[in-house]
Amino acid sequence: MNENNNKNTNNNTMSQWYKTAISTAAVAGIFSFVVIIFLFANFVRSSIVEAKQEQELVNLKAEIVKNPDDTALLEKIRQRDLRYRQNLFSRMDFNHKGAHFLLASVVIMLISFKIAFSLSKKLPAPQHGGDNLKEQIRDAFLSRWSVTAALGILAFGAILFAGRAYVAFYEEQAGEVTFPTDEEIAQNWPRFRGPGGLGINAYTNIPESWNAEKDENILWKSPVPLSGRNSPVVWNDKVFLAGGDPNAFSVFCYDANSGSLLWTGDVTNLFAQSEEEPFEVFEDTGYSAPTVTTDGRRVYAIFVTGIVACFDFDGNKVWEKDLGIPDSMYGYASSLTMFQNMLLIQFDQGDGEDGKSKIIFLDGATSRVIREVQRFVPGSWTTPIVAKIGDGYQYITAADPWVISYNPENGKELWRADCLGTDVAPSPIYGAGLVFGIRPYSELVAIKPDGKGDVTETHIAWSAGGNAPDICSPVCDGEYVYSLTMDGYLSCFRASDGEEIYEQDVGDYFQASPSLVGNKLYLLSDSGVMFIAQAGSEYKELAKCELGEKCFASPAFMDGRIYIRSEQNLFCIEKKN
Amino acid sequence: MIRFRYIVIGLAAVLILGGLVRAAESRFPPPEFENGHEFPQTTTPQTREGVFAYIDSIVLLGTLGLATYLALKKRRRKAILGLTVFSLLYFGFYREGCICPIGAIQNVTMSFFDPLYAVPIVVIIFFLLPLIFTLFFGRTFCSSVCPLGAIQEIVLLKPISVPRWLESGLRLFAYLYLGLAILFAATGSAFLICRYDPFVGFFRLSGNANILVFGACFLIVGMFVGRPYCRFLCPLGVIFRQISRISKKRVTITPDECIKCRLCEESCPYGAIQKPAEQWTKEQYKKSKIRIAFLLILLPVLIFLGGMIGKSVKNTLAQMHPTVRLAERVRMEETGQVEGTTDASDAFRTTGVENVELYEQASNIRQSFGLGGILLGAFLGFIIGMKLILVSVWRERKDYEADRASCFACGRCFEYCPVEHKKRNERKQQ
């Protein structure tokens, strides 16, 4: 009896606690609701009434702009502004306090409900353990379907997302060929040292005599407004070159037939715009040493400050991109290269260990960086070549101490050979199935280009010591390789084994690289004299043609014409009938 | 009897309307002074610096240690609940939910991909400490230290059990969330976890209306479904699930031998108690082997397809990046696809940067999302494939066990175990 009484008493006590908890929760809930009503009313008031007040204030402010002397209006604005601010801060304060009340009441409500549920919870009764195998199998079956359904939802969501419209940043050029064919390139002179950068001309009807003083075979002569050591580049009837000084960087386009300056494309020269001292350049490279390049659609130029620019053939600037001033001891001088739609920039700089050097692949049409390939070489002054070797193309670079070949399509390194040194300026060439690189003052090196990785020990075909050039790049006719030093020593090596066939003092100073026209070598000296010599195992001077002006840039050759840039002028030489 | 629908409706009204009202607080334009008053420089609030940051770390270490002690050694639910309340108050309402180890995933990810970003030491501590504790002791961080877990733990009123199969499917969304959070952090797009933290608005008593409603929904669901965020969305929970599978020690339902009384069977609101199961029949085993062989072949296919699908959504994913969004806006304005300008596009134009440079940056970001999309898709394909394999594997269990991966170490099951009570009585008598 007592036991039953105690039980009833306990039940009654529990019931009282339960009721208390529920009542508290209900009160807290009602309080929360009231707070919500107040907050909501405050929100409605602010969004309707104050919005109207704010608009009135804006209108009054617009009015005072028209009547700045209206002091009454000004006072009205002040009063309205003050009232508006007071209302706003009052409302914010109300919201702030309300949020705290709301939190407190929700917490009390939750605690009360938790207590009530705890009091009403019934403990489970002990049961005998059973086998849950069937449940496990059913769970596994349903889980697989559940996961599959989730997979379906994810895939469906992804398909919906994939189909969402997005904004294309560049014009779609579907179906349009955006880069020239190999045949088009071969018929033009689109870059430093012509097609492939080999210094070899596709035409053989090139003038063999001229004299500027006597106006002999000079088709035209046009002044170049800004100096530069870059070479002319020719595409059909247009000749391009670049020039610069402390105040301006420009690209020039000439009519190939008349020599008239068609347009000048100005490029940003940050140093001209700044109040700092003019940018110091090395005299032998100047502000505009790199030769421009073209893909037959646009022309591209880079200057000593690392700014790259692109113009269409009508002279409209398509884009401009600042790569930053290269850390180059003698000033940046590597010329630009095109491969298909890409502009390739050998941006070598620094000491080689700082990781500053890289090859930059830009989309020619847009300047979008397609990729950058870091390379641990110091600053170099060479211009890479693009050569078709076997079934693919190789982009071959030269810097201290590596000749490195890349796949221009994806930027992957193909092979490298440790064979160069010091400050490398002569560019590599490809001929007779070999890549030739020059270690200045020291040796000419021939490399077989079919290796992988570091081929120093395995693919260096030969190296020939002697009077190697420090600026001029070599040229190869398939049987012999010719190199020309700055002080005029022309060396001829057999391409197959590197045996030196002869060394000839031409008798002048040279910075322009030698070119090959048929079986003739064209050597343009600093004094503007073109030495034309027989290519082959024996040196035989055929002609000396004078321009009478200093020349440091390599000439460009087209059908029946030579384009030569002197210090001040651009010459077109053509045999007159 | 309490009518749950009234509670749901009432709280929904409270939280949603409360959120709306809080969100209505507008930023007020500065006054237009006429007396030459100079406005102070706009500054960004500094992160909690110096000794306070380390105090947070010490509190974290202390709570983790205490949580582990209470769950593994002391085995007291009420004490664990007390610590949960403390963590909610300290890490939640006092520290306003930041820094939290869940968000720290993004900081750590970003530090790997952005050479200019130096992850603060405190963030590393907040990231590593819970990981280490989970590796050694199971998910004691989730039990009573995580403020996000704590707020859900507190609001849980009347739990209903989620079928195990449904949980298997829903949990995949947590992997998706983790993958997206890492992708967006790695690309510098956004800290997704922080941006969509459903509870931080409550901790700060302020926030974006959408997020407050989002959080309110979680809390309302959380009154009947135990810890919905932790189980179906938490990216750190996904990592902890895998780590706790190999943890050195972990919570057990019973301190001694299981007597299979089935009292604990329904005690876990998180579905983390696994029931005993006998060995399969030979026929079932054979079928299972064939199925697993098929699923193993399917795994690389899912990875590949996932990668492809991931790649196909790169442009959409890239729109999370502010630069891409800005570039798209500028491009649309440039090409006349939209009229007018936005504050962002106006601000961009004042910088003098060429549009093409912006487009180039955006294109590069899109490219990085191409690779990121492939990796994300492949990751999800792998997870789905592995999930299908794992649910098909037979596991023999003799006793009622806490699921190593799912157990939050909340300690509810202790109170239901007669062996536990017997032990406590024995200790009292000693």
mmCIF file of C-alpha atoms in Angstrom, chain A residues 18 22 29 32-33 36-43 46 54 57 61 74 78 81 84-85 88-89 91-100 102-103 105-107 109-111 113-117 120-148 150-151 153-155 157-171 318-322 362 365-371, chain B residues 1-2 4 7 10-11 13-15 17-32 34 81 93 153-158 163-170 172-173 176 202 205 223 260-265 275-281 284 291 295 302 309 312-313 315-316 319 323-324 327-329 331-332 334-335 337 354 356-364 366-367 380 383-384 387-388 391-397 400 412 415-416:
data_model
loop_
_atom_site.group_PDB
_atom_site.id
_atom_site.type_symbol
_atom_site.label_atom_id
_atom_site.label_comp_id
_atom_site.label_asym_id
_atom_site.label_seq_id
_atom_site.Cartn_x
_atom_site.Cartn_y
_atom_site.Cartn_z
ATOM 1 C CA TYR A 18 6.274 17.806 -16.918
ATOM 2 C CA ILE A 22 5.415 22.388 -20.966
ATOM 3 C CA GLY A 29 7.037 30.248 -27.269
ATOM 4 C CA SER A 32 9.079 34.547 -28.839
ATOM 5 C CA PHE A 33 6.111 34.965 -31.092
ATOM 6 C CA ILE A 36 8.742 38.271 -33.662
ATOM 7 C CA ILE A 37 5.586 40.276 -34.229
ATOM 8 C CA PHE A 38 7.279 43.407 -32.892
ATOM 9 C CA LEU A 39 10.385 42.825 -34.930
ATOM 10 C CA PHE A 40 8.351 42.152 -38.018
ATOM 11 C CA ALA A 41 6.327 45.304 -37.450
ATOM 12 C CA ASN A 42 9.560 47.218 -37.061
ATOM 13 C CA PHE A 43 10.809 45.703 -40.290
ATOM 14 C CA SER A 46 11.318 50.623 -41.792
ATOM 15 C CA GLU A 54 14.833 58.275 -47.544
ATOM 16 C CA LEU A 57 15.645 63.106 -48.587
ATOM 17 C CA LYS A 61 19.307 66.708 -51.975
ATOM 18 C CA LEU A 74 19.018 73.423 -46.662
ATOM 19 C CA ARG A 78 19.209 68.995 -42.192
ATOM 20 C CA ASP A 81 18.389 63.958 -42.328
ATOM 21 C CA TYR A 84 15.897 59.919 -40.586
ATOM 22 C CA ARG A 85 19.094 58.998 -38.805
ATOM 23 C CA LEU A 88 17.227 54.400 -38.258
ATOM 24 C CA PHE A 89 19.410 54.073 -35.182
ATOM 25 C CA ARG A 91 15.177 50.841 -35.278
ATOM 26 C CA MET A 92 18.609 49.210 -35.261
ATOM 27 C CA ASP A 93 18.675 49.353 -31.491
ATOM 28 C CA PHE A 94 15.214 47.837 -31.351
ATOM 29 C CA ASN A 95 16.299 45.019 -33.667
ATOM 30 C CA HIS A 96 19.425 44.396 -31.639
ATOM 31 C CA LYS A 97 17.561 44.103 -28.376
ATOM 32 C CA GLY A 98 14.804 42.083 -30.008
ATOM 33 C CA ALA A 99 17.295 39.559 -31.355
ATOM 34 C CA HIS A 100 18.650 39.001 -27.869
ATOM 35 C CA LEU A 102 14.352 36.194 -29.182
ATOM 36 C CA LEU A 103 17.453 34.132 -28.564
ATOM 37 C CA SER A 105 13.167 32.962 -25.283
ATOM 38 C CA VAL A 106 13.975 30.309 -27.894
ATOM 39 C CA VAL A 107 16.666 28.893 -25.598
ATOM 40 C CA MET A 109 11.631 27.113 -24.937
ATOM 41 C CA LEU A 110 14.123 24.501 -26.134
ATOM 42 C CA ILE A 111 15.320 23.701 -22.629
ATOM 43 C CA PHE A 113 10.836 21.058 -24.265
ATOM 44 C CA LYS A 114 13.969 18.957 -23.666
ATOM 45 C CA ILE A 115 13.058 18.575 -20.006
ATOM 46 C CA ALA A 116 9.498 17.688 -20.885
ATOM 47 C CA PHE A 117 10.617 15.064 -23.386
ATOM 48 C CA SER A 120 8.037 11.602 -20.756
ATOM 49 C CA LYS A 121 10.634 9.244 -22.171
ATOM 50 C CA LYS A 122 9.939 5.562 -21.632
ATOM 51 C CA LEU A 123 12.869 3.228 -21.157
ATOM 52 C CA PRO A 124 12.993 0.210 -23.440
ATOM 53 C CA ALA A 125 12.388 -3.248 -22.042
ATOM 54 C CA PRO A 126 15.146 -5.885 -22.307
ATOM 55 C CA GLN A 127 14.742 -8.227 -25.265
ATOM 56 C CA HIS A 128 16.536 -11.260 -26.522
ATOM 57 C CA GLY A 129 19.093 -10.616 -29.234
ATOM 58 C CA GLY A 130 18.131 -11.725 -32.713
ATOM 59 C CA ASP A 131 19.801 -12.324 -36.035
ATOM 60 C CA ASN A 132 19.861 -9.162 -38.123
ATOM 61 C CA LEU A 133 21.263 -10.798 -41.222
ATOM 62 C CA LYS A 134 18.116 -10.182 -43.257
ATOM 63 C CA GLU A 135 18.103 -6.549 -42.232
ATOM 64 C CA GLN A 136 21.756 -6.211 -43.183
ATOM 65 C CA ILE A 137 21.137 -7.713 -46.620
ATOM 66 C CA ARG A 138 18.122 -5.510 -47.176
ATOM 67 C CA ASP A 139 20.067 -2.440 -46.019
ATOM 68 C CA ALA A 140 22.920 -3.286 -48.389
ATOM 69 C CA PHE A 141 20.499 -3.710 -51.287
ATOM 70 C CA LEU A 142 18.718 -0.437 -50.565
ATOM 71 C CA SER A 143 21.996 1.360 -49.889
ATOM 72 C CA ARG A 144 23.255 0.453 -53.338
ATOM 73 C CA TRP A 145 20.119 1.926 -54.856
ATOM 74 C CA SER A 146 20.343 4.917 -52.595
ATOM 75 C CA VAL A 147 23.944 5.585 -53.647
ATOM 76 C CA THR A 148 22.986 5.025 -57.273
ATOM 77 C CA ALA A 150 22.544 10.038 -55.365
ATOM 78 C CA LEU A 151 24.890 9.395 -58.296
ATOM 79 C CA ILE A 153 21.119 13.288 -58.870
ATOM 80 C CA LEU A 154 24.740 14.449 -58.974
ATOM 81 C CA ALA A 155 25.099 13.541 -62.652
ATOM 82 C CA GLY A 157 22.872 18.338 -61.575
ATOM 83 C CA ALA A 158 26.231 18.344 -63.340
ATOM 84 C CA ILE A 159 24.563 18.047 -66.745
ATOM 85 C CA LEU A 160 22.290 20.963 -65.893
ATOM 86 C CA PHE A 161 25.287 23.002 -64.785
ATOM 87 C CA ALA A 162 27.326 22.023 -67.830
ATOM 88 C CA GLY A 163 24.536 23.258 -70.071
ATOM 89 C CA ARG A 164 24.417 26.668 -68.433
ATOM 90 C CA ALA A 165 25.390 29.545 -70.621
ATOM 91 C CA TYR A 166 28.683 31.221 -69.969
ATOM 92 C CA VAL A 167 30.283 34.289 -71.430
ATOM 93 C CA ALA A 168 32.972 33.726 -74.046
ATOM 94 C CA PHE A 169 35.796 36.199 -73.569
ATOM 95 C CA TYR A 170 37.129 35.935 -77.085
ATOM 96 C CA GLU A 171 35.502 35.867 -80.470
ATOM 97 C CA VAL A 318 44.993 44.483 -81.073
ATOM 98 C CA TRP A 319 46.529 44.149 -77.664
ATOM 99 C CA GLU A 320 49.447 45.116 -75.515
ATOM 100 C CA LYS A 321 50.911 43.152 -72.662
ATOM 101 C CA ASP A 322 53.513 44.142 -70.085
ATOM 102 C CA LEU A 362 50.653 33.604 -75.828
ATOM 103 C CA ALA A 365 44.902 36.822 -81.352
ATOM 104 C CA THR A 366 44.172 37.651 -77.742
ATOM 105 C CA SER A 367 47.437 37.702 -75.740
ATOM 106 C CA ARG A 368 45.957 35.059 -73.460
ATOM 107 C CA VAL A 369 48.750 33.183 -71.722
ATOM 108 C CA ILE A 370 48.434 29.627 -72.921
ATOM 109 C CA ARG A 371 51.292 28.398 -70.813
ATOM 110 C CA MET B 1 0.454 15.631 -25.842
ATOM 111 C CA ILE B 2 2.743 17.953 -27.721
ATOM 112 C CA PHE B 4 5.149 18.489 -33.226
ATOM 113 C CA ILE B 7 6.629 23.257 -32.706
ATOM 114 C CA GLY B 10 6.309 28.015 -34.335
ATOM 115 C CA LEU B 11 10.076 27.717 -34.527
ATOM 116 C CA ALA B 13 8.208 31.389 -37.799
ATOM 117 C CA VAL B 14 10.524 32.470 -35.005
ATOM 118 C CA LEU B 15 13.708 31.762 -36.833
ATOM 119 C CA LEU B 17 11.059 35.996 -39.372
ATOM 120 C CA GLY B 18 13.816 36.695 -36.915
ATOM 121 C CA GLY B 19 16.309 36.212 -39.697
ATOM 122 C CA LEU B 20 14.420 38.480 -42.017
ATOM 123 C CA VAL B 21 14.229 41.221 -39.463
ATOM 124 C CA ARG B 22 17.877 40.964 -38.603
ATOM 125 C CA ALA B 23 18.719 41.048 -42.259
ATOM 126 C CA ALA B 24 16.732 44.208 -42.687
ATOM 127 C CA GLU B 25 19.436 46.153 -40.919
ATOM 128 C CA SER B 26 20.805 48.313 -43.661
ATOM 129 C CA ARG B 27 24.169 49.962 -44.002
ATOM 130 C CA PHE B 28 23.631 53.611 -43.491
ATOM 131 C CA PRO B 29 25.251 56.228 -45.722
ATOM 132 C CA PRO B 30 27.755 58.452 -43.912
ATOM 133 C CA PRO B 31 26.555 61.958 -43.004
ATOM 134 C CA GLU B 32 27.474 64.754 -45.360
ATOM 135 C CA GLU B 34 30.033 70.625 -44.237
ATOM 136 C CA LEU B 81 26.409 17.388 -22.426
ATOM 137 C CA PHE B 93 28.472 32.501 -29.101
ATOM 138 C CA GLU B 153 22.988 18.416 -30.148
ATOM 139 C CA ILE B 154 21.143 20.951 -28.004
ATOM 140 C CA VAL B 155 18.147 21.377 -30.298
ATOM 141 C CA LEU B 156 17.567 17.657 -30.758
ATOM 142 C CA LEU B 157 14.182 17.008 -29.136
ATOM 143 C CA LYS B 158 12.497 13.921 -30.463
ATOM 144 C CA PRO B 163 17.120 4.433 -42.478
ATOM 145 C CA ARG B 164 20.697 3.293 -42.947
ATOM 146 C CA TRP B 165 20.270 3.019 -46.717
ATOM 147 C CA LEU B 166 18.998 6.582 -46.974
ATOM 148 C CA GLU B 167 21.913 7.797 -44.921
ATOM 149 C CA SER B 168 24.320 6.062 -47.333
ATOM 150 C CA GLY B 169 22.957 8.104 -50.198
ATOM 151 C CA LEU B 170 22.626 11.400 -48.371
ATOM 152 C CA LEU B 172 27.555 11.561 -50.562
ATOM 153 C CA PHE B 173 26.587 15.218 -50.515
ATOM 154 C CA LEU B 176 30.621 16.769 -52.791
ATOM 155 C CA PHE B 202 22.916 32.516 -34.895
ATOM 156 C CA LEU B 205 22.979 37.179 -33.812
ATOM 157 C CA MET B 223 14.952 18.754 -33.678
ATOM 158 C CA LYS B 260 22.839 -8.416 -26.281
ATOM 159 C CA CYS B 261 19.963 -7.092 -24.210
ATOM 160 C CA ARG B 262 19.019 -4.767 -27.108
ATOM 161 C CA LEU B 263 18.387 -1.909 -24.685
ATOM 162 C CA CYS B 264 20.796 0.340 -26.557
ATOM 163 C CA GLU B 265 19.359 -0.582 -29.935
ATOM 164 C CA LYS B 275 23.451 -4.650 -34.743
ATOM 165 C CA PRO B 276 24.910 -8.153 -34.659
ATOM 166 C CA ALA B 277 24.656 -10.150 -37.862
ATOM 167 C CA GLU B 278 25.351 -13.782 -38.573
ATOM 168 C CA GLN B 279 27.314 -15.211 -41.468
ATOM 169 C CA TRP B 280 25.774 -15.183 -44.909
ATOM 170 C CA THR B 281 24.699 -18.356 -46.624
ATOM 171 C CA GLN B 284 24.485 -15.136 -50.661
ATOM 172 C CA ARG B 291 28.656 -8.256 -57.384
ATOM 173 C CA LEU B 295 31.706 -3.111 -58.872
ATOM 174 C CA LEU B 302 33.048 5.833 -62.496
ATOM 175 C CA ILE B 309 31.577 15.302 -66.034
ATOM 176 C CA SER B 312 32.284 19.724 -68.383
ATOM 177 C CA VAL B 313 31.129 21.971 -65.533
ATOM 178 C CA ASN B 315 32.878 27.184 -66.675
ATOM 179 C CA THR B 316 29.980 27.068 -64.255
ATOM 180 C CA GLN B 319 31.788 31.549 -61.862
ATOM 181 C CA THR B 323 37.501 37.641 -61.257
ATOM 182 C CA VAL B 324 35.557 35.385 -63.598
ATOM 183 C CA ALA B 327 35.211 39.476 -66.449
ATOM 184 C CA GLU B 328 31.906 38.012 -67.603
ATOM 185 C CA ARG B 329 30.087 41.166 -66.554
ATOM 186 C CA ARG B 331 32.501 41.303 -71.382
ATOM 187 C CA MET B 332 28.698 41.395 -71.456
ATOM 188 C CA GLU B 334 31.404 45.425 -73.759
ATOM 189 C CA THR B 335 29.458 43.342 -76.250
ATOM 190 C CA GLN B 337 24.635 41.737 -73.907
ATOM 191 C CA GLU B 354 42.806 46.566 -70.112
ATOM 192 C CA VAL B 356 41.846 41.811 -72.333
ATOM 193 C CA GLU B 357 44.026 41.405 -69.270
ATOM 194 C CA LEU B 358 40.974 40.730 -67.157
ATOM 195 C CA TYR B 359 39.713 38.215 -69.708
ATOM 196 C CA GLU B 360 43.075 36.530 -69.719
ATOM 197 C CA GLN B 361 43.076 36.185 -65.945
ATOM 198 C CA ALA B 362 39.560 34.824 -66.064
ATOM 199 C CA SER B 363 40.489 32.380 -68.837
ATOM 200 C CA ASN B 364 43.406 31.097 -66.806
ATOM 201 C CA ARG B 366 38.690 28.722 -66.010
ATOM 202 C CA GLN B 367 41.553 26.517 -67.138
ATOM 203 C CA LEU B 380 33.389 11.718 -56.428
ATOM 204 C CA ILE B 383 33.848 7.721 -53.517
ATOM 205 C CA ILE B 384 30.647 6.487 -55.146
ATOM 206 C CA LYS B 387 30.654 3.236 -51.382
ATOM 207 C CA LEU B 388 28.918 0.734 -53.647
ATOM 208 C CA VAL B 391 27.910 -1.554 -48.731
ATOM 209 C CA SER B 392 28.112 -4.853 -50.568
ATOM 210 C CA VAL B 393 30.739 -6.338 -48.302
ATOM 211 C CA TRP B 394 29.490 -8.717 -45.636
ATOM 212 C CA ARG B 395 30.543 -7.912 -42.110
ATOM 213 C CA GLU B 396 29.990 -10.366 -39.321
ATOM 214 C CA ARG B 397 29.218 -8.848 -35.925
ATOM 215 C CA TYR B 400 26.128 -4.380 -30.665
ATOM 216 C CA ARG B 412 23.792 8.414 -24.941
ATOM 217 C CA GLU B 415 23.023 5.234 -20.104
ATOM 218 C CA TYR B 416 21.093 2.413 -21.720
#
